[in-house]
Short mmCIF file of C-alpha atoms in Angstrom, two decimals:
data_model
loop_
_atom_site.label_atom_id
_atom_site.label_comp_id
_atom_site.label_asym_id
_atom_site.label_seq_id
_atom_site.Cartn_x
_atom_site.Cartn_y
_atom_site.Cartn_z
CA MET A 1 10.76 -18.08 -119.13
CA MET A 2 8.75 -16.24 -121.80
CA LYS A 3 9.97 -18.71 -124.43
CA ARG A 4 8.83 -21.62 -122.28
CA LYS A 5 5.38 -20.05 -121.86
CA LEU A 6 4.99 -19.75 -125.62
CA ILE A 7 6.49 -23.13 -126.56
CA ASN A 8 4.83 -25.39 -123.97
CA PRO A 9 1.28 -25.09 -125.38
CA LEU A 10 2.57 -25.92 -128.86
CA SER A 11 4.54 -28.90 -127.56
CA ARG A 12 1.43 -30.28 -125.87
CA ILE A 13 -0.34 -30.25 -129.24
CA THR A 14 2.51 -31.61 -131.37
CA LYS A 15 3.51 -34.46 -129.08
CA ARG A 16 0.28 -36.26 -129.99
CA LYS A 17 1.53 -38.26 -132.98
CA PRO A 18 0.17 -38.26 -135.55
CA ASN A 19 -1.80 -35.03 -135.13
CA ALA A 20 -4.57 -34.42 -137.64
CA THR A 21 -5.08 -30.80 -136.60
CA LEU A 22 -1.39 -30.06 -137.07
CA MET A 23 -1.46 -31.71 -140.51
CA LEU A 24 -4.42 -29.53 -141.48
CA PHE A 25 -2.57 -26.40 -140.35
CA VAL A 26 0.63 -27.39 -142.17
CA ALA A 27 -1.31 -28.10 -145.38
CA ALA A 28 -2.92 -24.65 -145.23
CA VAL A 29 0.41 -22.90 -144.64
CA LEU A 30 2.01 -24.90 -147.45
CA ALA A 31 -0.79 -23.84 -149.80
CA VAL A 32 -0.19 -20.16 -148.98
CA ILE A 33 3.57 -20.56 -149.52
CA VAL A 34 3.19 -22.35 -152.87
CA ALA A 35 0.48 -19.96 -154.12
CA ASN A 36 2.86 -17.03 -153.56
CA SER A 37 5.98 -18.74 -154.93
CA PRO A 38 7.48 -19.13 -158.42
CA TRP A 39 5.69 -22.53 -158.51
CA SER A 40 2.22 -20.98 -158.26
CA ARG A 41 1.52 -21.81 -161.92
CA PHE A 42 1.98 -25.52 -161.19
CA TYR A 43 -0.25 -25.19 -158.12
CA TYR A 44 -3.15 -23.81 -160.17
CA GLU A 45 -2.55 -26.35 -162.94
CA LEU A 46 -2.83 -29.06 -160.28
CA LEU A 47 -6.15 -27.62 -159.06
CA ASN A 48 -7.53 -27.75 -162.60
CA TYR A 49 -6.18 -31.24 -163.36
CA PRO A 50 -9.08 -33.51 -164.45
CA VAL A 51 -10.00 -36.46 -162.23
CA LEU A 52 -11.22 -39.17 -164.60
CA LEU A 53 -12.80 -42.50 -163.65
CA GLN A 54 -14.50 -44.06 -166.66
CA ILE A 55 -16.86 -47.04 -166.48
CA GLY A 56 -17.82 -47.80 -170.06
CA ASN A 57 -19.18 -44.54 -171.43
CA TYR A 58 -19.98 -43.21 -167.97
CA SER A 59 -17.62 -40.80 -166.19
CA VAL A 60 -18.09 -41.25 -162.43
CA PHE A 61 -16.62 -37.92 -161.35
CA SER A 62 -18.42 -35.52 -163.63
CA HIS A 63 -20.82 -32.64 -163.17
CA ASN A 64 -23.23 -31.48 -165.89
CA GLY A 65 -21.34 -33.64 -168.38
CA GLU A 66 -17.95 -32.06 -167.51
CA THR A 67 -15.15 -34.04 -165.87
CA MET A 68 -14.39 -32.77 -162.38
CA SER A 69 -11.12 -30.96 -161.77
CA LEU A 70 -9.08 -31.90 -158.70
CA LEU A 71 -10.53 -28.89 -156.87
CA GLU A 72 -14.12 -29.91 -157.75
CA PHE A 73 -13.37 -33.54 -156.88
CA VAL A 74 -12.15 -32.56 -153.41
CA ASN A 75 -15.03 -30.15 -152.73
CA ASP A 76 -17.86 -32.25 -154.21
CA ALA A 77 -16.70 -35.84 -153.67
CA LEU A 78 -14.17 -36.04 -150.83
CA MET A 79 -15.98 -33.42 -148.76
CA ALA A 80 -19.12 -35.54 -149.06
CA ILE A 81 -17.18 -38.20 -147.14
CA PHE A 82 -16.17 -35.56 -144.58
CA PHE A 83 -19.81 -34.58 -144.09
CA PHE A 84 -20.74 -38.28 -143.90
CA VAL A 85 -18.39 -38.60 -140.91
CA VAL A 86 -19.79 -35.36 -139.46
CA GLY A 87 -23.28 -36.84 -139.84
CA LEU A 88 -22.21 -40.03 -138.04
CA GLU A 89 -20.83 -37.93 -135.18
CA ILE A 90 -23.99 -35.83 -135.01
CA LYS A 91 -26.13 -38.98 -134.90
CA GLN A 92 -24.11 -40.36 -131.98
CA GLU A 93 -24.33 -37.07 -130.10
CA MET A 94 -28.10 -37.03 -130.61
CA LEU A 95 -28.46 -40.63 -129.40
CA VAL A 96 -26.12 -40.83 -126.40
CA GLY A 97 -24.04 -37.64 -126.26
CA GLU A 98 -24.41 -33.98 -125.41
CA LEU A 99 -27.47 -33.61 -127.68
CA SER A 100 -29.26 -36.72 -126.42
CA SER A 101 -31.68 -34.87 -124.14
CA PHE A 102 -33.26 -31.44 -124.08
CA ARG A 103 -31.63 -30.61 -120.75
CA LYS A 104 -28.15 -31.41 -122.09
CA ALA A 105 -28.62 -29.88 -125.51
CA VAL A 106 -30.51 -26.68 -124.81
CA LEU A 107 -27.57 -24.52 -123.63
CA PRO A 108 -25.14 -25.24 -126.52
CA ILE A 109 -28.05 -25.01 -128.99
CA VAL A 110 -28.94 -21.54 -127.68
CA GLY A 111 -25.29 -20.50 -127.79
CA ALA A 112 -24.90 -21.88 -131.31
CA PHE A 113 -27.91 -19.88 -132.53
CA GLY A 114 -26.30 -16.69 -131.24
CA GLY A 115 -23.02 -17.80 -132.81
CA MET A 116 -24.71 -18.16 -136.19
CA ILE A 117 -26.95 -15.07 -136.17
CA PHE A 118 -24.47 -12.44 -134.95
CA PRO A 119 -21.66 -13.30 -137.42
CA VAL A 120 -24.07 -12.95 -140.34
CA LEU A 121 -25.25 -9.57 -139.03
CA PHE A 122 -21.70 -8.31 -138.58
CA TYR A 123 -20.77 -9.51 -142.05
CA LEU A 124 -23.79 -7.78 -143.58
CA SER A 125 -22.96 -4.57 -141.71
CA VAL A 126 -19.86 -4.35 -143.92
CA CYS A 127 -20.87 -6.21 -147.09
CA HIS A 128 -24.57 -5.77 -147.80
CA THR A 129 -24.58 -5.11 -151.54
CA GLY A 130 -23.23 -6.64 -154.75
CA ASP A 131 -21.58 -10.04 -155.08
CA GLU A 132 -19.99 -9.75 -151.62
CA ILE A 133 -23.35 -10.40 -149.97
CA HIS A 134 -23.21 -14.04 -151.07
CA GLY A 135 -20.52 -14.70 -148.45
CA ALA A 136 -22.71 -13.86 -145.45
CA ALA A 137 -22.75 -17.47 -144.24
CA ILE A 138 -18.94 -17.85 -144.22
CA PRO A 139 -18.33 -16.76 -140.57
CA MET A 140 -21.15 -18.96 -139.22
CA ALA A 141 -19.11 -22.13 -138.71
CA THR A 142 -16.86 -23.27 -135.85
CA ASP A 143 -13.96 -25.60 -136.68
CA ILE A 144 -14.26 -28.22 -133.96
CA ALA A 145 -10.79 -29.69 -134.58
CA PHE A 146 -8.91 -26.43 -134.04
CA ALA A 147 -11.17 -25.28 -131.20
CA LEU A 148 -10.70 -28.52 -129.26
CA ALA A 149 -6.97 -28.46 -130.02
CA ALA A 150 -6.81 -25.10 -128.24
CA LEU A 151 -8.51 -26.65 -125.21
CA ALA A 152 -6.22 -29.70 -125.37
CA ALA A 153 -3.19 -27.39 -125.25
CA LEU A 154 -4.33 -26.27 -121.79
CA GLY A 155 -4.29 -29.85 -120.53
CA ALA A 156 -6.24 -31.24 -117.58
CA ARG A 157 -7.04 -27.78 -116.19
CA VAL A 158 -9.97 -27.50 -118.61
CA PRO A 159 -13.18 -28.80 -116.97
CA THR A 160 -14.98 -31.56 -118.87
CA SER A 161 -18.10 -29.39 -119.01
CA LEU A 162 -16.26 -26.81 -121.15
CA LYS A 163 -15.13 -29.46 -123.64
CA ALA A 164 -18.64 -30.90 -123.80
CA PHE A 165 -20.21 -27.47 -124.31
CA LEU A 166 -17.79 -26.48 -127.09
CA THR A 167 -18.17 -29.87 -128.81
CA ALA A 168 -21.97 -29.73 -128.73
CA LEU A 169 -21.94 -26.10 -129.88
CA ALA A 170 -19.70 -26.96 -132.85
CA VAL A 171 -21.95 -29.90 -133.75
CA VAL A 172 -25.00 -27.61 -133.80
CA ASP A 173 -22.94 -25.15 -135.87
CA ASP A 174 -22.28 -27.96 -138.34
CA ILE A 175 -26.00 -28.69 -138.55
CA GLY A 176 -26.63 -25.00 -139.24
CA GLY A 177 -23.96 -24.99 -141.93
CA ILE A 178 -25.45 -28.08 -143.54
CA ILE A 179 -28.89 -26.47 -143.64
CA VAL A 180 -27.42 -23.32 -145.20
CA ILE A 181 -25.63 -25.37 -147.86
CA ALA A 182 -28.82 -27.28 -148.66
CA ILE A 183 -30.96 -24.16 -148.98
CA PHE A 184 -28.66 -21.52 -150.45
CA TYR A 185 -25.93 -23.38 -152.31
CA SER A 186 -27.91 -25.76 -154.47
CA GLY A 187 -28.50 -25.06 -158.14
CA HIS A 188 -31.33 -25.88 -160.51
CA ILE A 189 -32.97 -28.93 -158.95
CA SER A 190 -33.97 -32.07 -160.84
CA PHE A 191 -36.80 -33.38 -158.68
CA LEU A 192 -36.78 -36.73 -160.50
CA LEU A 193 -33.17 -37.53 -159.56
CA LEU A 194 -33.65 -36.07 -156.08
CA GLY A 195 -36.80 -38.18 -155.60
CA VAL A 196 -34.98 -41.38 -156.59
CA ALA A 197 -32.14 -40.54 -154.20
CA LEU A 198 -34.55 -39.88 -151.32
CA ALA A 199 -36.37 -43.15 -152.06
CA ILE A 200 -33.09 -45.05 -151.78
CA LEU A 201 -32.35 -43.26 -148.50
CA VAL A 202 -35.75 -44.28 -147.12
CA LEU A 203 -35.13 -47.88 -148.23
CA MET A 204 -31.73 -47.86 -146.48
CA PHE A 205 -33.29 -46.50 -143.29
CA VAL A 206 -36.08 -49.10 -143.30
CA LEU A 207 -33.72 -52.00 -143.99
CA GLY A 208 -31.44 -50.75 -141.23
CA LYS A 209 -34.35 -50.87 -138.80
CA MET A 210 -35.04 -54.42 -140.00
CA GLY A 211 -31.53 -55.50 -139.05
CA VAL A 212 -29.49 -55.10 -142.24
CA THR A 213 -26.01 -54.13 -141.07
CA HIS A 214 -23.70 -55.22 -143.90
CA LYS A 215 -21.42 -52.29 -144.68
CA ALA A 216 -21.07 -53.17 -148.38
CA PHE A 217 -24.81 -52.57 -148.86
CA TYR A 218 -24.61 -49.05 -147.39
CA TYR A 219 -21.42 -48.19 -149.29
CA LEU A 220 -22.92 -49.25 -152.61
CA CYS A 221 -26.16 -47.35 -151.95
CA GLY A 222 -24.10 -44.36 -150.79
CA ILE A 223 -22.26 -44.15 -154.10
CA VAL A 224 -25.56 -44.30 -156.00
CA VAL A 225 -27.16 -41.63 -153.78
CA TRP A 226 -24.12 -39.35 -154.12
CA THR A 227 -24.22 -39.69 -157.91
CA LEU A 228 -27.92 -38.83 -157.98
CA PHE A 229 -27.37 -35.79 -155.76
CA VAL A 230 -24.59 -34.54 -158.05
CA GLY A 231 -26.99 -34.70 -160.97
CA SER A 232 -29.97 -33.33 -159.04
CA GLY A 233 -28.50 -29.89 -158.34
CA VAL A 234 -28.58 -30.29 -154.54
CA HIS A 235 -25.04 -30.01 -153.24
CA ALA A 236 -23.44 -33.44 -152.98
CA THR A 237 -22.21 -32.93 -149.40
CA ILE A 238 -25.85 -33.06 -148.25
CA ALA A 239 -25.95 -36.64 -149.51
CA GLY A 240 -23.15 -37.49 -147.07
CA VAL A 241 -25.09 -36.17 -144.09
CA LEU A 242 -28.37 -37.85 -145.07
CA LEU A 243 -26.58 -41.14 -145.68
CA ALA A 244 -25.13 -40.99 -142.17
CA PHE A 245 -28.60 -40.83 -140.65
CA THR A 246 -29.64 -44.06 -142.39
CA ILE A 247 -26.79 -46.06 -140.81
CA PRO A 248 -28.05 -48.35 -138.00
CA ALA A 249 -26.91 -47.43 -134.50
CA HIS A 250 -27.85 -50.74 -132.86
CA SER A 251 -25.36 -53.58 -132.45
CA LYS A 252 -26.28 -57.25 -132.76
CA VAL A 253 -24.69 -58.13 -129.41
CA ASN A 254 -24.99 -55.93 -126.33
CA MET A 255 -22.03 -55.46 -124.01
CA HIS A 256 -23.52 -57.47 -121.13
CA ASN A 257 -24.02 -60.54 -123.33
CA LEU A 258 -20.62 -60.02 -124.95
CA ARG A 259 -18.83 -60.11 -121.60
CA SER A 260 -20.64 -63.31 -120.62
CA GLU A 261 -19.97 -65.03 -123.94
CA MET A 262 -16.32 -63.96 -123.94
CA ARG A 263 -15.83 -65.41 -120.46
CA VAL A 264 -17.36 -68.71 -121.58
CA LEU A 265 -15.19 -68.89 -124.70
CA PHE A 266 -12.07 -67.91 -122.76
CA ASN A 267 -12.71 -70.65 -120.21
CA LEU A 268 -13.08 -73.14 -123.08
CA MET A 269 -9.68 -72.18 -124.46
CA PRO A 270 -7.49 -75.32 -124.26
CA ASP A 271 -3.75 -75.44 -123.81
CA GLY A 272 -1.67 -76.83 -126.63
CA GLU A 273 0.13 -73.97 -128.34
CA ARG A 274 3.66 -74.64 -129.54
CA THR A 275 6.31 -72.04 -128.71
CA ASN A 276 9.88 -71.65 -129.90
CA ARG A 277 11.62 -68.44 -128.84
CA ASP A 278 9.37 -65.57 -129.95
CA VAL A 279 7.18 -67.69 -132.27
CA THR A 280 3.89 -69.17 -131.07
CA MET A 281 1.74 -71.56 -133.10
CA LEU A 282 -1.81 -72.11 -131.90
CA SER A 283 -3.70 -75.36 -132.00
CA ARG A 284 -6.74 -75.73 -134.29
CA ASP A 285 -9.08 -75.58 -131.29
CA GLN A 286 -7.46 -72.37 -130.06
CA ILE A 287 -7.74 -70.81 -133.53
CA SER A 288 -11.42 -71.80 -133.72
CA ILE A 289 -12.24 -70.27 -130.34
CA ILE A 290 -10.29 -67.06 -131.06
CA SER A 291 -12.10 -66.74 -134.42
CA SER A 292 -15.41 -67.09 -132.60
CA MET A 293 -14.36 -64.39 -130.15
CA LYS A 294 -13.45 -62.06 -133.04
CA LYS A 295 -16.84 -62.60 -134.69
CA LYS A 296 -18.69 -62.00 -131.43
CA ALA A 297 -16.68 -58.85 -130.70
CA ALA A 298 -17.30 -57.47 -134.19
CA LYS A 299 -21.06 -57.81 -133.70
CA ALA A 300 -20.88 -55.67 -130.55
CA ILE A 301 -19.83 -52.61 -132.56
CA SER A 302 -22.73 -50.73 -134.12
CA PRO A 303 -22.44 -49.91 -137.84
CA VAL A 304 -22.56 -46.16 -137.11
CA GLN A 305 -19.48 -46.40 -134.87
CA GLU A 306 -17.68 -48.91 -137.06
CA MET A 307 -18.08 -46.73 -140.15
CA GLU A 308 -16.94 -43.64 -138.27
CA SER A 309 -13.89 -45.57 -137.12
CA ASP A 310 -13.25 -46.76 -140.70
CA PHE A 311 -13.50 -43.31 -142.27
CA SER A 312 -12.13 -40.97 -139.59
CA PRO A 313 -8.42 -41.65 -140.26
CA PHE A 314 -8.97 -41.22 -144.01
CA VAL A 315 -10.84 -37.96 -143.46
CA ASN A 316 -8.51 -36.55 -140.80
CA PHE A 317 -5.20 -37.47 -142.41
CA PHE A 318 -6.03 -37.24 -146.11
CA VAL A 319 -9.31 -35.50 -146.98
CA LEU A 320 -8.99 -32.46 -144.71
CA PRO A 321 -5.28 -31.77 -145.34
CA LEU A 322 -5.91 -32.12 -149.11
CA PHE A 323 -8.96 -29.88 -148.81
CA ALA A 324 -6.90 -27.26 -146.97
CA PHE A 325 -4.12 -27.47 -149.54
CA VAL A 326 -6.37 -26.97 -152.59
CA ASN A 327 -8.56 -24.28 -151.00
CA ALA A 328 -6.27 -22.29 -148.72
CA GLY A 329 -3.90 -20.91 -151.36
CA VAL A 330 -4.51 -17.24 -150.69
CA VAL A 331 -2.53 -14.88 -152.94
CA LEU A 332 -1.08 -12.08 -150.83
CA GLY A 333 0.14 -9.84 -153.66
CA GLY A 334 -2.14 -7.34 -155.32
CA VAL A 335 -4.52 -6.99 -152.36
CA THR A 336 -5.45 -3.33 -151.91
CA ALA A 337 -6.31 -1.53 -148.68
CA GLU A 338 -9.77 -0.95 -150.05
CA GLY A 339 -10.16 -4.67 -150.63
CA MET A 340 -9.11 -5.44 -147.05
CA PHE A 341 -11.95 -3.27 -145.77
CA GLY A 342 -14.48 -5.33 -147.70
CA VAL A 343 -14.90 -9.12 -147.45
CA PRO A 344 -11.82 -9.72 -145.21
CA LEU A 345 -12.99 -7.18 -142.62
CA ALA A 346 -16.55 -8.53 -142.76
CA ILE A 347 -15.36 -12.07 -142.06
CA VAL A 348 -12.96 -11.02 -139.29
CA LEU A 349 -15.75 -9.08 -137.59
CA GLY A 350 -18.11 -12.02 -138.06
CA LEU A 351 -15.70 -14.62 -136.65
CA PHE A 352 -14.03 -12.67 -133.87
CA VAL A 353 -16.66 -10.16 -132.74
CA GLY A 354 -19.87 -11.77 -134.00
CA LYS A 355 -19.10 -15.27 -132.72
CA THR A 356 -17.88 -14.01 -129.35
CA LEU A 357 -20.85 -11.71 -128.72
CA GLY A 358 -23.40 -14.12 -130.17
CA ILE A 359 -22.38 -17.22 -128.22
CA PHE A 360 -21.71 -15.37 -124.98
CA SER A 361 -24.80 -13.11 -124.96
CA PHE A 362 -27.29 -15.81 -125.97
CA THR A 363 -25.88 -18.31 -123.45
CA ALA A 364 -25.54 -15.81 -120.60
CA LEU A 365 -29.03 -14.35 -121.11
CA PHE A 366 -30.52 -17.85 -121.23
CA ILE A 367 -28.88 -18.68 -117.91
CA LYS A 368 -29.77 -15.32 -116.34
CA SER A 369 -33.41 -15.79 -117.37
CA GLY A 370 -33.59 -18.99 -115.33
CA LEU A 371 -34.40 -21.13 -118.37
CA GLY A 372 -31.02 -22.84 -118.20
CA CYS A 373 -28.33 -23.51 -115.61
CA MET A 374 -24.57 -23.09 -115.68
CA PRO A 375 -22.79 -26.46 -116.05
CA LYS A 376 -20.39 -27.43 -113.28
CA GLY A 377 -16.99 -25.87 -113.92
CA MET A 378 -18.31 -23.17 -116.24
CA THR A 379 -18.19 -19.49 -115.27
CA TYR A 380 -19.02 -16.35 -117.22
CA HIS A 381 -15.30 -15.66 -117.58
CA ASN A 382 -14.42 -19.01 -119.15
CA LEU A 383 -17.66 -18.90 -121.18
CA LEU A 384 -16.30 -15.73 -122.78
CA ALA A 385 -13.12 -17.60 -123.69
CA LEU A 386 -15.12 -20.47 -125.20
CA SER A 387 -17.12 -17.93 -127.19
CA MET A 388 -13.87 -16.56 -128.62
CA LEU A 389 -12.69 -20.05 -129.54
CA GLY A 390 -15.99 -20.50 -131.36
CA GLY A 391 -14.64 -17.94 -133.84
CA ILE A 392 -12.09 -20.43 -135.18
CA GLY A 393 -13.96 -21.15 -138.39
CA PHE A 394 -11.37 -22.70 -140.64
CA THR A 395 -12.57 -25.84 -142.47
CA VAL A 396 -16.30 -25.27 -143.00
CA ALA A 397 -15.73 -21.52 -143.43
CA LEU A 398 -13.31 -22.22 -146.29
CA PHE A 399 -15.82 -24.63 -147.77
CA LEU A 400 -18.62 -22.06 -147.59
CA ALA A 401 -16.27 -19.48 -149.14
CA SER A 402 -15.58 -21.81 -152.06
CA LEU A 403 -19.33 -22.27 -152.55
CA SER A 404 -20.01 -18.54 -152.20
CA PHE A 405 -17.36 -17.27 -154.61
CA GLY A 406 -15.22 -20.09 -156.05
CA ASP A 407 -14.40 -19.78 -159.75
CA VAL A 408 -17.09 -17.14 -160.38
CA HIS A 409 -15.45 -14.47 -158.19
CA PRO A 410 -11.84 -15.63 -157.59
CA GLU A 411 -10.77 -12.24 -156.24
CA LEU A 412 -13.52 -12.35 -153.59
CA PHE A 413 -12.63 -15.97 -152.79
CA ASN A 414 -9.03 -14.89 -152.24
CA GLU A 415 -10.16 -12.03 -149.98
CA ALA A 416 -12.43 -14.43 -148.08
CA LYS A 417 -9.48 -16.74 -147.37
CA MET A 418 -7.56 -13.79 -145.90
CA GLY A 419 -10.50 -12.96 -143.67
CA ILE A 420 -10.91 -16.59 -142.56
CA PHE A 421 -7.23 -16.93 -141.68
CA SER A 422 -7.11 -13.59 -139.85
CA GLY A 423 -10.37 -14.07 -137.96
CA SER A 424 -9.61 -17.68 -136.99
CA ILE A 425 -6.06 -16.90 -135.81
CA LEU A 426 -7.24 -13.85 -133.84
CA SER A 427 -10.06 -15.85 -132.23
CA GLY A 428 -7.78 -18.77 -131.41
CA ILE A 429 -5.00 -16.68 -129.86
CA CYS A 430 -7.32 -14.44 -127.81
CA GLY A 431 -9.53 -17.35 -126.73
CA TYR A 432 -6.56 -19.50 -125.71
CA PHE A 433 -4.72 -16.87 -123.67
CA TRP A 434 -7.88 -15.52 -122.04
CA LEU A 435 -8.96 -19.06 -121.05
CA ARG A 436 -5.46 -19.81 -119.78
CA TYR A 437 -5.53 -16.67 -117.63
CA VAL A 438 -9.06 -17.34 -116.36
CA LEU A 439 -8.43 -21.00 -115.50
CA SER A 440 -5.28 -20.05 -113.62
CA LYS A 441 -7.20 -17.46 -111.57
CA GLU A 442 -10.12 -19.84 -110.96
CA HIS A 443 -7.83 -22.68 -109.83
CA LYS A 444 -6.07 -20.37 -107.39
CA ALA A 445 -9.42 -19.16 -106.08
CA GLY A 446 -10.67 -22.74 -105.75
CA ILE A 447 -13.65 -22.11 -108.06
CA ILE A 448 -12.86 -25.20 -110.21
#
């Protein structure tokens, strides 16, 4: 019975094939295993392997004249694509989702502010001097993929309002993380290159408003903007987010007109196909009408959704697992007890205690004050569980750790990884089992 209780939640996650969250987790575990194995030397040689793409005398993947290593390529180039997809998701949430109105957005925004402020304070209560202070932003972020996977493991018992709240909260967290990266993790800024990049972004936005929707135009401009950001000193991932906000969200054909036009075309479809066993050959008229239907249907999808659909599989099944593999290789040997009470403890406190107290207290006080109302299906008990799940800070936390310490302080980066793993696992386990217990009690009591 106990085995079934422990295995069932995992089976509910893994039976979704393929599972991007599971791939991310496996990549991180594999990185830890390899980094602590006899093959660790090859692992670190792989991280430092140069990624070279030469066009004439110009090296595309270079920074300050130096060719990017695989690690730099993943963190500066591929993660810009990840943040581009994040930006597309944020834009959709702001237009039609949980952030589309003040009434919808205010509660998760308030909770997210608490979930960003408290972790920093808890981190600084432990590490407030020396180089360690640069990692204060690490426990700010919530990993939406892992947090929602924990909710998915509980199945249909989880009210939709809880999923919406946690999603919106994680989106606001992402916005906070993006702002922190832009302000605190940019180097010496070249205002000329930055100005040219911003001018191109403005041009893209204006042309999008004028009806330009061709994806090739935005991809080409995106590459140019990313290159300019790399040279400007502003972190390249910011380019991905800003590019996302220039992508048009309006489709050329609305759904009402599409349905009408599809019905007309379908009614015009003549008979005349030739069939032999399992093979069907269409007539020229049928092919023409079906081609027209495809073109009409394609115009009903907005560029912002089409691009998210194009990039999401690449990001979920390649970029993020590769990012986890090259960044999550924590070395377990040689870590002292004194070291564990530094950065690792600060991050664990920030993720597990800071996130939980920050999200719960800010949200609960806002509701108690009468400024906000409790969504249907939410209670203070399951809000506490959601607040714990907000402490799963894997992907963006690792990214912030690499920016905070990286090659400059590899020992602190290694300690930060230990703190991120420990804090995220503790938050995930406690949040999952507390929410499972609470939902069971609330269902029996008929509350939800």
